[in-house]
Amino acid sequence: MWKQDTGSILVTGVPVERGRPIHIEHEDGLARTDFGKGGKVEVIHTPQKVFQRVHEIMHARHSDPRRMGRQYKGLPDEVWNIVEDARIHLGHWPWKRGMTPEPIKEATMEFLGSEMDDAAKHLIEDPEKRGTWPDFGTRFRQAAILIGMGENEYVAIGKADFVDTRQATFAGEMFGLIRANREGKAAHQLYTVFFPPPPPAPWEDGISTTRESGSKIIPANAVRRSGPQMEIIELPLTEVIREAVVGYRRATSGSRLHRPSLRKPVLPQRLFVRRTPTRPDGTILVDASGSMGDWDHVRRWCEKAPFGTIAYYAGNGKSGWLYVYARNGKRAAKIVKPKGGGNTVDGPAMDWLLTQPKPRRMITDRGFCDAADSEVQVVRLSILERAGEIEVIDYSENNPEHHV
Amino acid sequence: MLTKTWDQKLVGLVTDGVFPGVLNRMNIFGYSRTGKSTLVHQLLKSERVTFHQGMPLDDLIGGWALIDGRTVWVDGPAVRALRTGSCLQIDEANEVPNECQTMFYALLDDPAGITLPSGERVNASPGYSVVTTMNPCPDVFPHPVYDRFDVYLKADTLAEGTKRALGPFAKNAEQVIGFKQPKLTWERPASVNAFLAANKLKQKGYDDSRIADILGWEGKAVTDFLIAASTR
């Protein structure tokens, strides 16, 4: 049910230069601001609730679809909507600090409380969602609303109750970017952290089948934007990994007899032979930056996960390389040392890892550095770890005996 | 917080010097027999006239009369209110006769002033105000009339004086106050004059919540006004 409010007081809060919108009131919770050609506000949809009415007026006053189109290009709605909400609340709350009228304050606190209650209910049903995008996004916006109303940033972030300190710190960093009018960058970083990379573009097809040419260059990460490039180098896999040779073992049952045993005077119980089972060894990615570069680890992982895909990466501050050292029981004749000892391409390397078979392990000290998005990638790794997409093995604990 | 009844609001506005003073045009609409006209007359010692379709203009502004063999101009209630700076009370304002329509606009103007058939221009003296009362909702007015009022009060309860007159039967009367009468569903929309009035109050130091209350906005109209009036 909806009706147009022909004498709307609310729309008089929109400056004429922003448009002369009509106001549609909805019985359900629909809240939306529609922009027309030239970025003019055409329709404001609001529910009956006060806070959403404030919120939509803020959009009508301060959201510019042309700017949003530029800043948030290519991002999903669920990401840029949250960032744009945070932007207007951080910078454009309609009242000065401490001047919010009491009924508005009450309605806002009621909204925040009820949103948190809903979030808590969802988390009881699905606790694994804690720390994922919907959970983070909700808390991120809650904190922005509180800050906009005049709450101290640290207190507001504390009240938002992020899953861990890393996410809370990350939220604060994103607020800093948004305040510096770099909301587009914030949105892209949030996307990078919380969402899997999009499928490769057509020209990126065949990344894993370019052995003839030996390498392929792809953008720094799959969210297409400028940044360091990473070259994926498929080393020629000429050596058979000793541990990957398919073997047989004697068993107490089986379809094939162990013929030498038949010649023994007393037949042993283990009279049959069975093929040694092969394990799904998944993928192991070794952070081979200066802080990590111990090549024995690469070899040892070959022994322990002989059927896995084993790769290492490093960069030189501007670009980086990912070497695929072993796959399907074969390895390269020697380890080719990267031309640099920096991290640089942690993001693209993680993108690559996410396209590889599970289980996925990453051996790293998490000391990502020397790229603009290094801190973002640290948060991203922790989220992927929490989601079970990547198991992180700290360099200091990098003993294959304990992990396979 | 207890919501004030319309008559409490009226008494409060007069006592606080908001009406007349800061604002000078008021419409009281609502159920019959609630005490609208009586209360206004008692509070404001008003010049009083009742509109009806057959009413000549003379009944509003006055006319020539033969007195002692001479024709002299005799002021009607509207002109007396203008000259003396008092309140002009117009009952059944929705019945405005065609002949008085234009003069009605002029009397509701701010500042008000009319030109008499004698050629004399009469401008409102300080203290001049207009209160109109009627039963239907203000959407019966054409826009130029409805948007000349600063304050709207909805008479949907019995005034204290009426209750006193009813004695022990007040509670019985309250039960039937809206019986067989049109529903008072009208809500004041946004308009230019509403914001003119808001600014007059703002200039006098009233905060936005109080302004919304004085202008007759209730419920979400109050918060909508607070949002719309915000400046950032």
XYZ file of C-alpha atoms in Angstrom:
636
model
C 0.000 0.000 0.000
C 1.288 3.424 -0.885
C -0.052 6.916 -1.414
C 1.315 10.169 -2.669
C 1.528 12.875 -0.038
C 0.489 15.881 -2.094
C 1.133 18.381 0.680
C 4.322 16.774 1.906
C 6.222 18.825 4.415
C 9.156 16.471 4.092
C 9.975 17.265 0.454
C 10.192 20.956 1.277
C 13.496 20.007 2.866
C 14.940 19.363 -0.598
C 16.546 22.474 -2.115
C 14.849 23.420 -5.390
C 18.134 23.157 -7.282
C 18.188 19.471 -6.370
C 14.737 18.956 -7.877
C 11.057 19.146 -7.011
C 10.376 15.591 -5.925
C 7.069 13.980 -5.142
C 6.714 12.075 -1.901
C 5.321 8.556 -1.878
C 4.538 7.082 1.524
C 4.594 3.315 1.861
C 2.968 1.110 4.430
C 5.820 -1.364 4.148
C 9.449 -0.466 4.791
C 10.350 0.792 1.324
C 12.747 3.723 1.482
C 14.379 5.009 -1.687
C 15.277 8.200 -3.474
C 14.826 8.213 -7.245
C 16.916 10.486 -9.416
C 16.030 11.520 -12.931
C 17.944 12.965 -15.827
C 20.499 15.536 -14.850
C 20.711 14.102 -11.368
C 17.519 15.785 -10.155
C 15.564 14.154 -7.356
C 12.238 12.967 -8.758
C 10.628 10.750 -6.145
C 11.243 10.172 -2.455
C 9.815 6.911 -1.181
C 9.568 6.643 2.570
C 7.974 4.377 5.104
C 6.175 5.867 8.094
C 9.232 5.601 10.339
C 11.001 8.810 11.183
C 14.619 7.761 10.823
C 14.177 6.507 7.275
C 12.541 9.817 6.387
C 15.602 11.673 7.667
C 17.827 9.280 5.776
C 16.070 9.730 2.442
C 16.125 13.507 2.769
C 19.861 13.266 3.336
C 20.172 11.308 0.096
C 17.984 13.812 -1.717
C 20.143 16.663 -0.487
C 23.583 15.165 -0.795
C 23.711 12.096 -3.049
C 24.653 12.877 -6.620
C 24.005 10.012 -9.029
C 26.639 11.276 -11.464
C 29.321 11.288 -8.789
C 28.125 7.937 -7.523
C 28.301 6.527 -11.044
C 31.923 7.542 -11.299
C 32.994 6.567 -7.803
C 31.195 3.267 -7.490
C 31.445 2.036 -11.055
C 31.254 -1.738 -11.349
C 30.481 -2.348 -7.684
C 27.441 -4.291 -6.529
C 24.550 -2.334 -5.014
C 24.995 -3.886 -1.602
C 28.484 -2.400 -1.324
C 28.063 1.093 -2.693
C 24.737 1.577 -0.939
C 26.378 1.022 2.429
C 29.311 3.285 1.575
C 27.040 6.035 0.302
C 24.903 5.718 3.441
C 28.030 6.005 5.567
C 29.227 8.998 3.545
C 26.070 11.021 4.024
C 25.828 10.157 7.692
C 29.451 10.966 8.423
C 29.329 14.303 6.690
C 25.767 15.456 6.301
C 23.673 14.667 9.368
C 21.075 17.445 9.198
C 21.808 18.832 12.627
C 24.948 20.102 14.235
C 26.531 18.108 17.033
C 24.207 18.021 20.025
C 21.436 19.856 18.169
C 19.455 16.855 16.955
C 15.832 17.351 18.069
C 14.725 14.907 20.719
C 12.058 13.100 18.650
C 14.571 12.525 15.861
C 17.188 11.284 18.308
C 14.708 8.891 19.878
C 13.584 7.577 16.502
C 17.168 7.094 15.381
C 18.159 5.201 18.489
C 15.043 3.067 18.111
C 16.016 2.277 14.522
C 19.580 1.405 15.471
C 18.409 -0.792 18.334
C 15.919 -2.661 16.223
C 18.440 -3.186 13.424
C 20.914 -4.623 15.913
C 18.205 -6.869 17.380
C 17.429 -8.169 13.891
C 21.109 -8.767 13.252
C 21.418 -10.673 16.530
C 18.436 -12.861 15.610
C 19.950 -13.671 12.219
C 23.251 -14.530 13.831
C 21.581 -16.924 16.237
C 20.118 -18.733 13.231
C 23.308 -18.527 11.216
C 26.326 -17.772 13.427
C 28.760 -18.275 10.531
C 27.567 -14.996 9.074
C 29.320 -13.083 11.857
C 32.113 -11.032 10.348
C 30.877 -11.484 6.768
C 29.719 -8.608 4.577
C 26.093 -8.294 5.760
C 27.241 -8.303 9.374
C 30.127 -5.907 8.772
C 28.053 -3.638 6.512
C 25.281 -3.307 9.077
C 27.718 -2.423 11.841
C 29.679 -0.119 9.563
C 26.566 1.926 8.824
C 25.484 1.878 12.469
C 28.813 3.360 13.493
C 28.603 6.004 10.745
C 25.141 7.053 11.918
C 26.331 7.428 15.501
C 29.410 9.389 14.455
C 27.277 11.647 12.287
C 25.089 12.395 15.280
C 28.120 13.515 17.237
C 29.302 10.346 18.935
C 33.046 9.934 19.401
C 34.392 7.689 16.616
C 36.067 5.189 18.918
C 32.963 4.931 21.055
C 30.755 4.538 17.986
C 32.954 1.796 16.557
C 32.924 0.122 19.949
C 29.144 0.265 20.098
C 28.915 -1.252 16.629
C 30.552 -4.375 18.088
C 32.582 -5.575 15.102
C 33.638 -9.190 15.141
C 37.273 -8.437 15.960
C 39.751 -5.621 16.375
C 40.995 -6.032 12.816
C 37.539 -5.306 11.375
C 36.984 -2.444 13.820
C 40.297 -0.863 12.800
C 39.483 -1.430 9.156
C 36.120 0.302 9.620
C 37.923 3.300 11.104
C 40.289 3.397 8.123
C 37.346 3.325 5.720
C 35.708 6.199 7.593
C 38.936 8.126 7.133
C 38.849 7.547 3.383
C 35.203 8.555 3.155
C 35.854 11.727 5.124
C 38.648 12.536 2.701
C 36.107 12.314 -0.150
C 37.622 9.030 -1.303
C 34.442 7.032 -0.886
C 35.060 5.267 -4.202
C 38.331 3.902 -2.929
C 36.685 2.844 0.314
C 33.942 1.041 -1.588
C 36.442 -0.796 -3.769
C 38.489 -1.812 -0.753
C 35.405 -3.112 1.008
C 34.513 -5.041 -2.098
C 37.998 -6.481 -2.346
C 37.939 -7.562 1.266
C 34.509 -9.097 1.489
C 33.746 -10.466 -1.942
C 35.376 -13.097 -4.109
C 37.056 -11.793 -7.222
C 34.735 -11.740 -10.216
C 35.274 -14.360 -12.916
C 38.081 -13.540 -15.304
C 37.273 -11.422 -18.296
C 37.393 -13.165 -21.674
C 40.940 -12.017 -22.319
C 41.982 -13.565 -19.039
C 40.666 -17.003 -19.956
C 43.246 -19.708 -19.960
C 45.376 -18.400 -17.159
C 46.005 -21.958 -16.095
C 46.621 -23.262 -19.612
C 49.322 -21.001 -20.827
C 52.240 -23.257 -20.347
C 53.283 -22.892 -23.946
C 53.897 -19.230 -23.480
C 54.972 -19.741 -19.918
C 53.283 -16.775 -18.396
C 50.296 -14.485 -18.409
C 49.902 -11.015 -17.038
C 46.683 -10.122 -15.260
C 45.690 -6.989 -13.377
C 46.677 -6.689 -9.755
C 43.409 -8.055 -8.625
C 40.275 -9.047 -10.310
C 38.361 -5.935 -9.272
C 39.601 -4.131 -12.307
C 41.510 -1.095 -11.278
C 44.981 0.249 -11.510
C 47.680 -1.257 -9.335
C 50.644 -3.561 -9.466
C 50.509 -6.277 -12.088
C 51.152 -9.900 -11.317
C 52.681 -12.294 -13.784
C 51.722 -15.930 -13.373
C 54.571 -18.148 -14.416
C 53.913 -21.831 -14.951
C 57.323 -23.413 -14.473
C 57.941 -26.474 -16.678
C 56.965 -29.429 -14.499
C 59.534 -31.961 -15.552
C 60.306 -33.841 -12.367
C 58.130 -36.492 -10.816
C 57.690 -35.953 -7.135
C 58.961 -39.030 -5.411
C 56.109 -39.140 -2.959
C 53.623 -38.859 -5.774
C 54.525 -42.158 -7.357
C 51.494 -44.353 -7.069
C 52.378 -47.254 -4.800
C 50.844 -50.432 -3.497
C 50.522 -51.836 -0.044
C 49.771 -55.254 1.244
C 46.379 -55.742 2.783
C 44.269 -58.390 4.447
C 41.696 -58.175 1.670
C 41.592 -57.098 -1.927
C 41.031 -58.187 -5.489
C 44.706 -58.803 -6.328
C 46.914 -61.423 -4.711
C 50.430 -60.667 -3.582
C 52.062 -63.487 -5.445
C 55.430 -63.655 -3.602
C 53.512 -64.273 -0.403
C 52.026 -67.405 -1.938
C 55.495 -68.922 -1.992
C 55.955 -68.593 1.736
C 55.572 -71.760 3.823
C 53.020 -70.068 6.004
C 50.654 -67.742 4.275
C 50.686 -64.283 5.820
C 47.479 -62.513 6.685
C 48.386 -59.666 4.360
C 48.046 -61.716 1.218
C 46.566 -59.044 -1.017
C 47.805 -55.827 -2.551
C 45.937 -52.559 -2.690
C 46.731 -49.335 -4.427
C 47.920 -46.573 -2.136
C 45.127 -43.992 -1.947
C 45.839 -40.544 -3.318
C 44.834 -37.505 -1.302
C 43.217 -34.329 -2.524
C 46.156 -32.127 -1.618
C 44.598 -28.884 -2.753
C 46.715 -25.816 -3.195
C 49.529 -24.333 -1.171
C 50.578 -20.761 -1.749
C 53.800 -19.618 -0.142
C 54.406 -15.961 0.559
C 57.993 -15.741 -0.695
C 58.598 -12.139 0.217
C 61.807 -11.157 1.986
C 60.289 -11.852 5.330
C 59.358 -15.326 4.243
C 61.902 -16.545 1.767
C 62.933 -19.939 3.002
C 62.823 -22.148 -0.078
C 63.083 -25.363 1.887
C 59.473 -24.873 2.780
C 58.437 -25.090 -0.824
C 60.295 -28.377 -1.228
C 58.949 -29.789 2.010
C 55.414 -29.008 1.024
C 56.030 -30.884 -2.214
C 56.889 -33.934 -0.188
C 53.954 -33.609 2.105
C 51.332 -32.710 -0.463
C 52.670 -34.382 -3.584
C 49.444 -34.155 -5.551
C 48.779 -30.552 -4.649
C 49.398 -27.373 -6.554
C 52.264 -25.505 -4.964
C 53.062 -21.945 -5.821
C 54.992 -19.030 -4.403
C 54.914 -15.339 -5.057
C 56.824 -12.139 -4.433
C 57.094 -8.648 -5.857
C 59.366 -5.696 -6.270
C 57.091 -2.884 -5.118
C 55.709 -2.199 -8.589
C 54.786 -5.617 -9.885
C 55.074 -9.226 -8.859
C 55.332 -12.833 -9.931
C 53.563 -15.981 -8.976
C 55.411 -19.192 -9.822
C 53.502 -22.442 -10.072
C 56.138 -24.861 -8.891
C 54.279 -28.160 -8.635
C 51.006 -29.672 -9.783
C 49.530 -33.152 -10.116
C 52.548 -34.973 -8.780
C 55.125 -33.182 -10.881
C 57.372 -30.295 -10.013
C 59.776 -27.946 -11.671
C 63.425 -28.963 -11.890
C 64.495 -26.014 -9.783
C 63.067 -23.130 -7.839
C 63.236 -19.922 -9.814
C 63.806 -17.095 -7.358
C 61.616 -14.041 -7.943
C 63.256 -10.824 -9.083
C 62.170 -9.018 -5.949
C 61.661 -9.763 -2.303
C 58.629 -7.663 -1.514
C 54.980 -8.566 -1.035
C 53.359 -6.195 -3.552
C 50.914 -8.675 -5.092
C 49.324 -10.309 -2.054
C 45.879 -9.383 -3.414
C 46.266 -10.871 -6.887
C 48.005 -13.906 -5.419
C 45.003 -14.472 -3.164
C 42.730 -14.010 -6.162
C 44.664 -16.742 -7.895
C 44.531 -18.998 -4.855
C 40.761 -18.647 -4.709
C 40.503 -20.035 -8.228
C 42.467 -23.158 -7.296
C 41.219 -26.469 -5.844
C 40.497 -26.766 -2.144
C 41.811 -27.166 0.467
C 43.711 -23.915 0.061
C 46.557 -23.084 2.367
C 48.580 -19.940 2.499
C 51.893 -19.838 4.290
C 52.496 -16.287 5.381
C 53.393 -14.094 8.315
C 50.571 -11.715 7.273
C 53.145 -8.960 7.059
C 51.714 -7.593 3.826
C 53.319 -4.363 2.759
C 54.562 -2.197 -0.117
C 51.260 -2.022 -1.997
C 48.507 0.568 -1.603
C 46.023 -2.085 -0.581
C 48.282 -4.120 1.692
C 46.297 -3.426 4.851
C 43.091 -4.190 3.025
C 44.500 -7.524 1.970
C 45.384 -8.348 5.582
C 41.741 -7.844 6.555
C 40.611 -9.732 3.497
C 42.790 -12.700 4.384
C 41.359 -12.800 7.886
C 37.832 -12.800 6.473
C 38.639 -15.550 3.971
C 40.197 -17.499 6.815
C 37.099 -17.012 8.946
C 34.932 -18.129 6.042
C 37.007 -21.291 5.624
C 38.149 -20.381 2.134
C 41.830 -20.237 3.015
C 43.714 -21.829 5.876
C 46.512 -19.558 6.995
C 49.648 -21.223 8.264
C 51.887 -18.786 9.997
C 55.426 -18.866 8.753
C 56.655 -19.491 12.256
C 54.486 -22.588 12.452
C 55.272 -23.686 8.952
C 56.016 -27.274 9.678
C 54.327 -29.479 7.123
C 54.393 -32.369 9.553
C 51.767 -30.657 11.618
C 49.472 -29.614 8.878
C 48.934 -32.400 6.429
C 3.630 14.414 27.824
C -0.094 15.102 27.738
C -1.400 16.397 24.447
C -3.111 19.740 24.816
C -6.674 20.134 23.607
C -7.436 22.769 21.015
C -8.918 25.177 23.583
C -5.894 24.784 25.859
C -3.685 25.557 22.867
C -5.754 28.633 22.042
C -5.609 29.940 25.592
C -1.873 29.241 25.667
C -1.238 31.105 22.415
C -3.164 34.138 23.625
C -1.564 34.083 27.059
C 1.939 33.736 25.617
C 1.381 36.636 23.233
C 1.823 34.455 20.154
C -1.708 35.235 19.001
C -2.361 38.008 18.356
C 1.121 39.408 18.200
C 3.570 37.205 16.359
C 0.869 35.508 14.310
C -2.426 37.138 13.421
C -4.531 34.779 11.299
C -6.208 31.758 12.803
C -8.746 29.219 11.634
C -10.602 26.977 14.067
C -12.492 24.141 12.413
C -14.310 21.229 13.873
C -17.437 19.783 15.344
C -20.352 22.028 16.135
C -21.216 22.903 19.736
C -17.674 22.535 20.983
C -17.435 26.166 22.040
C -15.296 27.602 19.258
C -17.028 30.913 18.681
C -17.806 31.575 22.315
C -14.293 30.961 23.507
C -12.765 33.205 20.826
C -15.175 36.017 21.611
C -14.551 35.763 25.337
C -10.799 35.560 25.022
C -10.217 38.193 22.372
C -13.187 40.573 22.796
C -13.624 40.293 19.057
C -15.651 42.174 16.466
C -17.925 39.411 15.268
C -19.661 38.623 12.001
C -21.234 35.471 10.626
C -20.950 34.670 6.944
C -23.900 33.426 4.898
C -24.446 33.198 1.188
C -26.878 36.131 1.035
C -24.771 38.519 3.073
C -24.119 41.934 1.469
C -20.680 43.505 1.643
C -22.101 46.285 3.849
C -22.564 43.825 6.685
C -18.835 43.235 6.667
C -17.246 46.598 6.047
C -20.105 49.029 6.722
C -22.031 51.475 4.543
C -23.579 54.852 4.114
C -26.397 55.701 6.502
C -28.763 58.654 6.727
C -28.188 60.259 10.106
C -29.704 63.590 11.052
C -30.372 64.349 7.398
C -26.858 63.670 6.328
C -25.297 60.608 4.673
C -22.480 59.426 6.836
C -20.246 56.362 6.617
C -20.821 53.815 9.343
C -18.047 51.285 9.887
C -18.879 47.599 9.823
C -17.167 45.043 12.075
C -14.214 44.514 9.753
C -13.395 48.188 9.516
C -13.828 48.691 13.264
C -11.352 45.870 13.860
C -8.899 47.375 11.390
C -9.120 50.838 12.876
C -8.949 49.796 16.512
C -6.432 47.010 16.117
C -8.718 44.367 17.534
C -9.735 40.878 16.565
C -12.177 40.271 13.717
C -14.067 37.057 14.318
C -15.789 35.495 11.319
C -18.040 32.548 12.063
C -19.075 30.029 9.406
C -16.153 31.238 7.354
C -16.677 28.527 4.750
C -19.919 30.279 3.769
C -18.085 33.293 2.395
C -20.527 35.114 0.049
C -19.388 35.860 -3.493
C -19.770 39.593 -2.884
C -17.294 39.448 0.003
C -14.750 37.076 -1.495
C -12.183 39.645 -2.589
C -12.604 41.720 0.550
C -12.092 38.529 2.562
C -8.695 38.077 0.916
C -7.769 41.666 1.755
C -8.822 41.270 5.388
C -6.658 38.169 5.663
C -3.632 39.828 4.102
C -0.631 40.664 6.203
C -0.531 43.630 6.507
C -4.265 43.942 5.963
C -5.942 46.981 4.453
C -9.027 47.848 2.430
C -10.293 50.794 0.425
C -13.802 51.859 1.358
C -16.435 52.951 -1.195
C -15.851 56.466 0.176
C -12.340 56.269 -1.197
C -10.795 56.105 2.222
C -7.969 53.623 2.659
C -8.044 51.840 6.004
C -4.920 49.986 7.011
C -4.773 47.602 9.929
C -3.683 49.121 13.222
C -1.248 47.169 15.371
C -3.050 44.345 17.173
C -5.406 43.583 14.309
C -6.086 39.891 13.921
C -8.582 37.553 12.300
C -10.058 34.352 13.680
C -12.410 32.329 11.525
C -14.448 29.415 12.778
C -16.304 26.749 10.820
C -17.380 23.124 10.863
C -15.816 21.588 7.741
C -12.146 21.008 7.214
C -10.148 23.839 5.632
C -9.822 22.015 2.323
C -13.159 23.662 1.437
C -11.284 26.945 1.067
C -9.704 27.959 -2.194
C -5.939 27.888 -1.905
C -5.463 31.693 -1.622
C -7.708 31.701 1.443
C -6.439 28.612 3.142
C -2.851 29.731 2.706
C -3.460 33.033 4.473
C -3.949 31.443 7.883
C -1.006 31.139 10.216
C -2.564 28.858 12.782
C -5.067 26.050 12.430
C -6.800 24.472 15.401
C -8.922 21.359 15.150
C -11.883 21.555 17.535
C -12.475 17.886 18.172
C -13.143 18.087 21.910
C -15.420 20.138 24.106
C -13.910 23.384 25.358
C -13.623 23.803 29.122
C -16.364 26.449 29.118
C -18.702 24.142 27.238
C -17.988 21.367 29.708
C -18.860 23.703 32.568
C -22.116 24.590 30.842
C -22.871 20.893 30.406
C -22.235 20.159 34.084
C -22.587 16.455 34.876
C -23.624 15.756 31.282
C -20.262 16.725 29.868
C -19.189 13.087 29.648
C -22.403 12.218 27.823
C -21.878 15.046 25.380
C -18.278 13.990 24.793
C -19.549 10.610 23.647
C -21.571 12.144 20.838
C -19.371 15.039 19.857
C -18.643 13.740 16.364
C -21.968 11.997 15.921
C -23.228 12.284 12.319
C -20.590 14.861 11.521
C -17.904 14.681 8.851
C -14.622 13.138 9.965
C -11.882 15.655 10.724
C -9.179 13.926 8.725
C -7.526 17.026 7.324
C -3.850 17.504 8.003
C -2.165 20.783 7.355
C -0.038 20.509 4.212
C 3.138 22.407 3.551
C 2.516 25.873 2.113
C 4.237 29.199 1.640
C 2.336 30.858 4.467
C 3.099 28.007 6.828
C 6.786 28.742 6.350
C 6.211 32.507 6.605
C 4.551 31.905 9.955
C 7.346 29.536 10.940
C 9.905 32.211 10.218
C 8.025 34.802 12.270
C 8.150 32.431 15.211
C 11.794 31.586 14.533
C 12.651 35.285 14.610
C 11.083 35.440 18.061
C 13.309 32.617 19.269
C 10.941 29.673 19.165
C 12.561 26.311 18.448
C 11.414 24.109 15.598
C 9.472 21.695 17.807
C 7.437 24.525 19.317
C 6.919 26.074 15.899
C 5.507 22.807 14.558
C 3.185 22.608 17.541
C 1.955 26.172 17.126
C 1.344 25.730 13.419
C -0.930 22.810 14.187
C 1.229 19.963 12.943
C 0.934 16.655 14.735
C 2.590 13.243 14.690
C 4.896 12.604 11.780
C 4.128 16.048 10.370
C 6.100 17.422 13.318
C 9.149 15.285 12.634
C 8.840 15.950 8.896
C 8.941 19.651 9.682
C 11.973 19.178 11.932
C 13.728 17.324 9.117
C 12.695 19.818 6.457
C 13.707 22.767 8.615
C 17.173 21.384 9.254
C 19.857 23.359 7.517
C 22.680 20.927 6.698
